[in-house]
Amino acid sequence: MWANPHTIIQITGSFLGVATTVGTPGYAPIEQMRGQAFPASDLYSLGVTCIRLLTRCLPKADGYDELYDGLKGCWNWRERLPQSQSITPHLGKVLDKLIQDYVKERYQSTDEILKDYSNDVLPESNIELEIFPFSLVGTWSGKSTTRYHIFVTLCIIKHDGNSFYGNLNVRDVGLGCTYRIKINGKINPKTSEVIIREDEVYSEHWWWKWQKGVSEVKISADGNKIFGKRSTSAESDDFCLIRIDHEQMLNSLLEAGKWKDADRVTGTLMLKISCREQENYLNSDSINRFPCQDISKINDIWLKYSNGRFGFTVQRQIWLKLDRDWIKVGDRLGWRVDNRWKQYSELSFSIDAPEGAFPTFWGGEGRKLIFGYSGVWEDFFSRIRACEL
């Protein structure tokens, strides 16, 4: 429905020059039902049609409408969205403005909608990256230091309205290069300067850092795809855009019974997802913001290959049964011996390890272990509860 909202609005705009005075109950605004019609009246009907398609809630034969709260005089369509249906916050604001009761509070034309919507979402278009290689860093083999152009065709706008990806037609993207983005031939002020963050390869991807306007971008190792996310606030750099494919990696290791490697990978992935690789540990804030979908995936994989013996939810159940006494939990999980916390190298990495022993998720020599940090575990188990695992 909203893969390309511009198309819907433009088509609708072709017949909104003069508003219709006949309205359909459940779709028409109040003024239209009383014989008064404006261009904004038809836009109201468009908005109502959209929320009905999104929620799949139609007015009843007796006139009852579960989407409209008559006491408060407002639409409560968000509460009726199916769990599988997600929309961007900006699209939600656009829909809300379309279905305002008062005419003056709505959009007055399709041009207004397009202008407002385009300010936040990249339209399907060609993106041109102008590349300026630095003379001291990242030389281009066999090429001069003049500017090069890479043309990216934007294929899709993801659910949050800020993420995008496209296909590159050039393979040799160099390190240490500054980039300037043009959309439809014009430099986009929101994405003006770009620089590659590092050349370390994670799995099959290079990670990039966009200095202005974009938080994180990656390009596949074969140079065929570029991924990015535009910043929406000053805090956006605190989050990583791309989720590592931990499911495939953990599945392979655990299926092969490589418990120690799987534990290390789990710790690495959690640090990457939280953008805490440099710090090498998770703090209370990063735990409280850790994505539920990632906790769930990691937990499910451990449960699957350990026949329910290992996983975050198993650890939480033990923690609750032992009255949240972290010393007792450490003893039960095999993390303590002779009244002291074990070193990581002392742990027994096998299916016969005590129930709940893994993942340690801080595991690995040289990392800051959290075995004795009961406050951090309380934060983590609270996060698991908040994620309804």
Short mmCIF file of C-alpha atoms in Angstrom, two decimals:
data_model
loop_
_atom_site.label_atom_id
_atom_site.label_comp_id
_atom_site.label_asym_id
_atom_site.label_seq_id
_atom_site.Cartn_x
_atom_site.Cartn_y
_atom_site.Cartn_z
CA MET A 1 0.00 0.00 0.00
CA TRP A 2 2.68 2.47 1.02
CA ALA A 3 5.60 1.15 -0.98
CA ASN A 4 5.35 4.32 -3.03
CA PRO A 5 3.02 6.85 -1.36
CA HIS A 6 3.91 9.47 -3.95
CA THR A 7 2.11 7.45 -6.61
CA ILE A 8 -1.06 7.17 -4.54
CA ILE A 9 -1.10 10.85 -3.70
CA GLN A 10 -0.30 11.96 -7.24
CA ILE A 11 -3.07 9.80 -8.72
CA THR A 12 -5.50 11.08 -6.12
CA GLY A 13 -4.44 14.64 -6.78
CA SER A 14 -5.47 14.35 -10.41
CA PHE A 15 -9.14 14.49 -9.47
CA LEU A 16 -9.07 16.73 -6.41
CA GLY A 17 -9.35 20.03 -8.20
CA VAL A 18 -13.02 20.27 -7.22
CA ALA A 19 -14.23 18.41 -4.15
CA THR A 20 -17.28 16.18 -4.32
CA THR A 21 -20.30 17.04 -2.19
CA VAL A 22 -21.59 13.48 -1.81
CA GLY A 23 -19.82 11.43 0.82
CA THR A 24 -19.87 7.84 2.01
CA PRO A 25 -20.68 7.35 5.71
CA GLY A 26 -17.63 6.10 7.57
CA TYR A 27 -15.29 7.78 5.09
CA ALA A 28 -16.59 11.33 4.59
CA PRO A 29 -15.81 14.20 6.99
CA ILE A 30 -18.48 16.03 8.98
CA GLU A 31 -18.64 19.08 6.71
CA GLN A 32 -19.17 16.95 3.61
CA MET A 33 -22.06 15.07 5.22
CA ARG A 34 -23.66 18.50 5.80
CA GLY A 35 -23.36 19.52 2.18
CA GLN A 36 -20.12 21.49 2.40
CA ALA A 37 -17.07 20.24 0.52
CA PHE A 38 -13.48 21.38 0.12
CA PRO A 39 -10.38 19.80 -1.43
CA ALA A 40 -9.36 18.89 2.12
CA SER A 41 -12.61 16.90 2.41
CA ASP A 42 -11.52 14.42 -0.23
CA LEU A 43 -8.08 14.24 1.37
CA TYR A 44 -9.81 13.33 4.62
CA SER A 45 -11.55 10.45 2.83
CA LEU A 46 -8.20 9.37 1.40
CA GLY A 47 -6.72 9.28 4.90
CA VAL A 48 -9.64 7.28 6.28
CA THR A 49 -9.37 4.84 3.38
CA CYS A 50 -5.69 4.36 4.17
CA ILE A 51 -6.19 3.65 7.88
CA ARG A 52 -8.98 1.21 7.04
CA LEU A 53 -6.70 -0.63 4.64
CA LEU A 54 -3.93 -0.69 7.23
CA THR A 55 -6.13 -1.86 10.11
CA ARG A 56 -8.62 -3.88 8.03
CA CYS A 57 -11.41 -2.36 10.11
CA LEU A 58 -14.51 -1.29 8.18
CA PRO A 59 -17.59 0.53 9.50
CA LYS A 60 -20.38 -1.79 10.64
CA ALA A 61 -23.76 -2.03 8.95
CA ASP A 62 -25.40 -0.38 11.98
CA GLY A 63 -23.01 2.58 11.74
CA TYR A 64 -20.71 1.55 14.59
CA ASP A 65 -17.05 2.36 13.89
CA GLU A 66 -14.40 0.76 16.10
CA LEU A 67 -11.70 3.08 14.72
CA TYR A 68 -13.37 6.27 15.95
CA ASP A 69 -13.67 7.34 19.59
CA GLY A 70 -16.82 9.42 19.77
CA LEU A 71 -16.21 10.55 23.36
CA LYS A 72 -12.77 11.94 22.61
CA GLY A 73 -13.59 12.93 19.03
CA CYS A 74 -10.55 11.25 17.51
CA TRP A 75 -9.42 8.21 15.54
CA ASN A 76 -7.70 5.41 17.47
CA TRP A 77 -6.47 3.51 14.43
CA ARG A 78 -2.99 2.79 15.81
CA GLU A 79 -4.48 0.52 18.45
CA ARG A 80 -6.03 -1.60 15.70
CA LEU A 81 -2.93 -2.13 13.58
CA PRO A 82 -2.13 -5.85 13.12
CA GLN A 83 1.13 -6.92 14.77
CA SER A 84 2.56 -7.73 11.36
CA GLN A 85 1.82 -4.20 10.11
CA SER A 86 4.39 -1.50 10.80
CA ILE A 87 4.49 2.10 9.60
CA THR A 88 6.97 4.91 9.98
CA PRO A 89 6.39 7.59 12.63
CA HIS A 90 6.35 10.21 9.89
CA LEU A 91 3.74 8.34 7.87
CA GLY A 92 1.65 8.14 11.03
CA LYS A 93 1.83 11.93 11.39
CA VAL A 94 0.79 12.38 7.76
CA LEU A 95 -2.23 10.11 8.24
CA ASP A 96 -3.18 11.88 11.48
CA LYS A 97 -3.15 15.24 9.73
CA LEU A 98 -5.26 13.88 6.87
CA ILE A 99 -8.06 12.76 9.20
CA GLN A 100 -8.40 15.80 11.45
CA ASP A 101 -12.02 16.78 12.13
CA TYR A 102 -11.45 20.48 11.49
CA VAL A 103 -10.79 21.42 7.86
CA LYS A 104 -8.18 24.04 8.71
CA GLU A 105 -6.09 21.46 10.59
CA ARG A 106 -5.80 19.11 7.59
CA TYR A 107 -3.63 19.18 4.50
CA GLN A 108 -5.19 21.53 1.98
CA SER A 109 -3.67 19.98 -1.15
CA THR A 110 -1.76 16.97 -2.39
CA ASP A 111 1.26 19.21 -2.95
CA GLU A 112 1.37 19.86 0.79
CA ILE A 113 1.39 16.14 1.49
CA LEU A 114 4.13 15.43 -1.04
CA LYS A 115 6.26 18.27 0.28
CA ASP A 116 5.84 17.17 3.89
CA TYR A 117 6.39 13.50 3.12
CA SER A 118 9.40 14.12 0.88
CA ASN A 119 11.15 16.03 3.65
CA ASP A 120 11.51 12.80 5.60
CA VAL A 121 11.54 9.93 3.09
CA LEU A 122 13.85 9.40 0.16
CA PRO A 123 11.76 8.88 -2.97
CA GLU A 124 12.61 6.13 -5.39
CA SER A 125 15.26 7.76 -7.52
CA ASN A 126 18.86 7.64 -8.66
CA ILE A 127 21.48 8.60 -6.12
CA GLU A 128 24.85 9.80 -7.32
CA LEU A 129 27.88 9.55 -5.03
CA GLU A 130 30.71 11.93 -5.89
CA ILE A 131 33.97 10.42 -4.66
CA PHE A 132 36.98 12.53 -3.69
CA PRO A 133 39.92 10.22 -2.81
CA PHE A 134 42.29 11.62 -0.18
CA SER A 135 45.85 12.04 -1.38
CA LEU A 136 47.31 10.61 1.85
CA VAL A 137 44.87 7.79 2.45
CA GLY A 138 43.19 5.15 0.35
CA THR A 139 44.80 5.42 -3.08
CA TRP A 140 42.93 4.08 -6.06
CA SER A 141 44.99 1.59 -8.00
CA GLY A 142 45.36 2.60 -11.64
CA LYS A 143 43.26 5.75 -11.26
CA SER A 144 44.02 9.42 -10.84
CA THR A 145 42.78 11.42 -7.87
CA THR A 146 40.05 13.12 -9.86
CA ARG A 147 36.45 12.66 -8.78
CA TYR A 148 34.57 9.52 -9.67
CA HIS A 149 30.86 8.94 -9.79
CA ILE A 150 28.99 5.93 -8.53
CA PHE A 151 25.35 5.70 -9.49
CA VAL A 152 23.09 3.98 -7.00
CA THR A 153 19.54 3.04 -7.86
CA LEU A 154 17.35 3.17 -4.77
CA CYS A 155 15.33 -0.03 -4.67
CA ILE A 156 13.33 0.10 -1.47
CA ILE A 157 12.50 2.25 1.54
CA LYS A 158 12.41 0.16 4.68
CA HIS A 159 9.75 0.28 7.36
CA ASP A 160 11.11 3.19 9.42
CA GLY A 161 11.25 5.48 6.40
CA ASN A 162 14.92 6.29 6.95
CA SER A 163 16.73 3.13 5.90
CA PHE A 164 17.47 2.44 2.27
CA TYR A 165 19.58 0.31 0.02
CA GLY A 166 20.55 0.34 -3.62
CA ASN A 167 22.66 -1.47 -6.21
CA LEU A 168 26.10 -0.17 -7.14
CA ASN A 169 27.51 -0.50 -10.63
CA VAL A 170 31.12 -0.06 -9.51
CA ARG A 171 33.16 -2.55 -7.48
CA ASP A 172 36.28 -0.63 -6.47
CA VAL A 173 35.10 1.52 -3.59
CA GLY A 174 38.27 2.73 -1.88
CA LEU A 175 39.04 3.42 1.76
CA GLY A 176 39.71 6.89 3.09
CA CYS A 177 37.48 8.59 0.53
CA THR A 178 35.06 11.43 1.09
CA TYR A 179 31.66 11.18 -0.56
CA ARG A 180 28.99 13.69 -1.44
CA ILE A 181 25.51 12.49 -2.24
CA LYS A 182 23.33 13.85 -5.02
CA ILE A 183 19.69 12.88 -5.40
CA ASN A 184 18.25 13.50 -8.85
CA GLY A 185 21.21 15.72 -9.67
CA LYS A 186 20.97 17.90 -6.56
CA ILE A 187 23.16 17.68 -3.49
CA ASN A 188 21.10 16.55 -0.53
CA PRO A 189 21.86 18.86 2.44
CA LYS A 190 20.90 16.12 4.88
CA THR A 191 23.56 13.76 3.52
CA SER A 192 26.40 16.01 2.48
CA GLU A 193 29.64 14.38 3.63
CA VAL A 194 30.57 10.74 3.97
CA ILE A 195 33.74 8.98 5.02
CA ILE A 196 34.56 5.30 5.47
CA ARG A 197 35.05 4.47 9.12
CA GLU A 198 37.35 1.48 8.90
CA ASP A 199 38.51 -1.33 6.67
CA GLU A 200 37.83 -4.22 9.04
CA VAL A 201 35.64 -6.86 7.47
CA TYR A 202 32.83 -8.35 9.55
CA SER A 203 31.38 -11.45 7.97
CA GLU A 204 30.85 -10.31 4.36
CA HIS A 205 30.43 -6.61 4.95
CA TRP A 206 32.43 -3.43 5.34
CA TRP A 207 31.06 -0.92 7.82
CA TRP A 208 31.04 2.77 6.99
CA LYS A 209 30.50 5.84 9.09
CA TRP A 210 28.55 8.73 7.58
CA GLN A 211 29.72 11.92 9.24
CA LYS A 212 26.75 14.13 8.47
CA GLY A 213 23.13 13.23 8.00
CA VAL A 214 23.58 9.47 7.93
CA SER A 215 24.38 7.30 10.92
CA GLU A 216 25.62 3.99 9.51
CA VAL A 217 26.21 2.57 6.06
CA LYS A 218 27.68 -0.69 4.84
CA ILE A 219 28.72 -1.99 1.46
CA SER A 220 28.91 -5.66 0.64
CA ALA A 221 32.36 -7.15 0.13
CA ASP A 222 31.72 -7.72 -3.55
CA GLY A 223 30.84 -4.05 -3.96
CA ASN A 224 27.39 -4.73 -5.35
CA LYS A 225 25.22 -3.20 -2.65
CA ILE A 226 25.29 -0.18 -0.40
CA PHE A 227 23.20 0.18 2.72
CA GLY A 228 22.46 3.28 4.75
CA LYS A 229 20.31 5.04 7.29
CA ARG A 230 19.71 8.74 7.57
CA SER A 231 20.07 10.27 11.01
CA THR A 232 16.88 11.45 12.65
CA SER A 233 18.43 12.90 15.80
CA ALA A 234 21.74 13.70 17.42
CA GLU A 235 21.55 10.37 19.26
CA SER A 236 21.31 8.24 16.13
CA ASP A 237 25.06 7.56 16.09
CA ASP A 238 24.62 5.56 19.30
CA PHE A 239 22.92 2.77 17.39
CA CYS A 240 24.14 0.42 14.69
CA LEU A 241 21.99 0.24 11.61
CA ILE A 242 22.83 -3.20 10.35
CA ARG A 243 22.11 -6.30 12.38
CA ILE A 244 24.76 -8.97 12.03
CA ASP A 245 23.46 -12.22 10.69
CA HIS A 246 23.88 -13.88 14.07
CA GLU A 247 21.24 -16.49 13.34
CA GLN A 248 23.25 -18.18 10.60
CA MET A 249 26.54 -17.91 12.46
CA LEU A 250 25.25 -19.25 15.78
CA ASN A 251 23.26 -21.98 14.10
CA SER A 252 26.40 -23.29 12.42
CA LEU A 253 28.55 -23.24 15.55
CA LEU A 254 25.97 -24.70 17.91
CA GLU A 255 24.90 -27.36 15.43
CA ALA A 256 28.55 -28.45 15.32
CA GLY A 257 28.71 -28.48 19.12
CA LYS A 258 31.30 -25.69 19.27
CA TRP A 259 30.00 -24.25 22.52
CA LYS A 260 32.98 -22.05 23.34
CA ASP A 261 33.13 -20.52 19.86
CA ALA A 262 29.38 -19.95 19.94
CA ASP A 263 29.67 -18.25 23.33
CA ARG A 264 32.42 -15.96 22.05
CA VAL A 265 30.42 -15.12 18.93
CA THR A 266 27.38 -14.35 21.08
CA GLY A 267 29.41 -11.87 23.11
CA THR A 268 30.87 -10.30 19.98
CA LEU A 269 27.49 -9.97 18.35
CA MET A 270 25.90 -8.36 21.38
CA LEU A 271 28.70 -5.82 21.54
CA LYS A 272 28.36 -5.06 17.82
CA ILE A 273 24.59 -4.73 18.00
CA SER A 274 24.97 -2.31 20.92
CA CYS A 275 27.87 -0.46 19.27
CA ARG A 276 29.94 -1.16 22.39
CA GLU A 277 32.89 -2.93 20.75
CA GLN A 278 35.37 -0.27 21.79
CA GLU A 279 34.22 -0.34 25.42
CA ASN A 280 34.19 -4.17 25.34
CA TYR A 281 31.26 -4.48 27.74
CA LEU A 282 27.56 -3.61 27.98
CA ASN A 283 26.48 -0.96 30.44
CA SER A 284 23.06 -0.48 31.99
CA ASP A 285 21.92 1.96 29.30
CA SER A 286 22.91 -0.28 26.38
CA ILE A 287 21.21 -3.26 28.03
CA ASN A 288 17.98 -1.35 28.54
CA ARG A 289 17.98 -0.40 24.84
CA PHE A 290 19.09 -3.77 23.49
CA PRO A 291 16.69 -4.81 20.67
CA CYS A 292 14.18 -7.41 21.79
CA GLN A 293 14.28 -9.16 18.42
CA ASP A 294 18.00 -9.84 18.83
CA ILE A 295 17.70 -11.09 22.40
CA SER A 296 14.90 -13.38 21.28
CA LYS A 297 16.84 -14.77 18.30
CA ILE A 298 19.99 -15.46 20.29
CA ASN A 299 17.99 -17.05 23.11
CA ASP A 300 15.97 -19.24 20.75
CA ILE A 301 19.07 -20.55 18.99
CA TRP A 302 20.74 -21.52 22.26
CA LEU A 303 17.56 -23.22 23.48
CA LYS A 304 17.19 -25.13 20.22
CA TYR A 305 20.65 -26.68 20.06
CA SER A 306 20.97 -27.35 23.80
CA ASN A 307 17.56 -29.03 24.06
CA GLY A 308 16.43 -26.29 26.42
CA ARG A 309 19.48 -26.41 28.72
CA PHE A 310 21.15 -23.11 27.74
CA GLY A 311 19.71 -19.68 27.07
CA PHE A 312 18.91 -16.35 28.68
CA THR A 313 15.44 -17.43 29.72
CA VAL A 314 16.84 -20.54 31.44
CA GLN A 315 19.25 -18.32 33.38
CA ARG A 316 16.48 -15.96 34.39
CA GLN A 317 14.33 -18.80 35.71
CA ILE A 318 17.22 -20.04 37.85
CA TRP A 319 17.87 -16.50 39.07
CA LEU A 320 14.24 -16.13 40.15
CA LYS A 321 14.15 -19.57 41.83
CA LEU A 322 17.23 -18.65 43.87
CA ASP A 323 15.63 -15.38 45.06
CA ARG A 324 17.91 -13.29 42.83
CA ASP A 325 20.92 -14.25 44.94
CA TRP A 326 23.75 -13.88 42.47
CA ILE A 327 26.24 -15.84 44.54
CA LYS A 328 23.90 -18.83 44.56
CA VAL A 329 23.26 -18.37 40.85
CA GLY A 330 27.00 -18.40 40.15
CA ASP A 331 27.37 -21.62 42.12
CA ARG A 332 24.43 -23.23 40.29
CA LEU A 333 25.66 -22.25 36.81
CA GLY A 334 29.19 -23.48 37.50
CA TRP A 335 30.67 -20.01 37.30
CA ARG A 336 32.00 -20.13 40.87
CA VAL A 337 34.28 -22.58 42.66
CA ASP A 338 35.66 -22.49 46.21
CA ASN A 339 33.90 -19.19 46.92
CA ARG A 340 35.47 -17.40 43.94
CA TRP A 341 34.36 -16.53 40.42
CA LYS A 342 36.05 -18.60 37.73
CA GLN A 343 38.14 -17.19 34.91
CA TYR A 344 36.66 -17.63 31.45
CA SER A 345 39.28 -20.25 30.58
CA GLU A 346 38.17 -22.36 33.55
CA LEU A 347 34.61 -22.85 32.32
CA SER A 348 33.50 -26.23 31.00
CA PHE A 349 32.28 -25.77 27.44
CA SER A 350 30.16 -28.83 26.74
CA ILE A 351 26.55 -29.95 26.65
CA ASP A 352 27.19 -31.49 30.09
CA ALA A 353 27.87 -28.09 31.64
CA PRO A 354 25.39 -27.05 34.36
CA GLU A 355 21.97 -26.02 33.13
CA GLY A 356 21.95 -22.32 32.24
CA ALA A 357 25.76 -22.06 32.02
CA PHE A 358 25.61 -20.39 28.61
CA PRO A 359 25.66 -17.96 27.03
CA THR A 360 27.88 -15.89 29.29
CA PHE A 361 27.51 -13.10 26.64
CA TRP A 362 30.52 -11.35 28.09
CA GLY A 363 32.61 -14.39 27.31
CA GLY A 364 36.09 -14.36 25.92
CA GLU A 365 39.61 -13.87 27.23
CA GLY A 366 40.48 -10.22 27.58
CA ARG A 367 36.88 -9.10 27.98
CA LYS A 368 35.43 -7.62 31.13
CA LEU A 369 33.56 -10.46 32.79
CA ILE A 370 30.29 -9.77 34.51
CA PHE A 371 29.99 -12.92 36.57
CA GLY A 372 30.03 -11.02 39.86
CA TYR A 373 28.19 -7.92 38.64
CA SER A 374 24.73 -8.69 39.97
CA GLY A 375 23.37 -5.23 39.12
CA VAL A 376 24.14 -5.69 35.43
CA TRP A 377 22.39 -9.06 35.38
CA GLU A 378 19.36 -7.52 37.06
CA ASP A 379 19.23 -4.99 34.23
CA PHE A 380 19.55 -7.74 31.65
CA PHE A 381 16.88 -9.98 33.17
CA SER A 382 14.60 -6.95 33.48
CA ARG A 383 15.14 -6.37 29.76
CA ILE A 384 14.21 -9.99 29.04
CA ARG A 385 11.00 -9.52 31.00
CA ALA A 386 10.25 -6.27 29.17
CA CYS A 387 10.73 -8.14 25.88
CA GLU A 388 8.18 -10.70 27.09
CA LEU A 389 10.48 -13.70 26.58
#
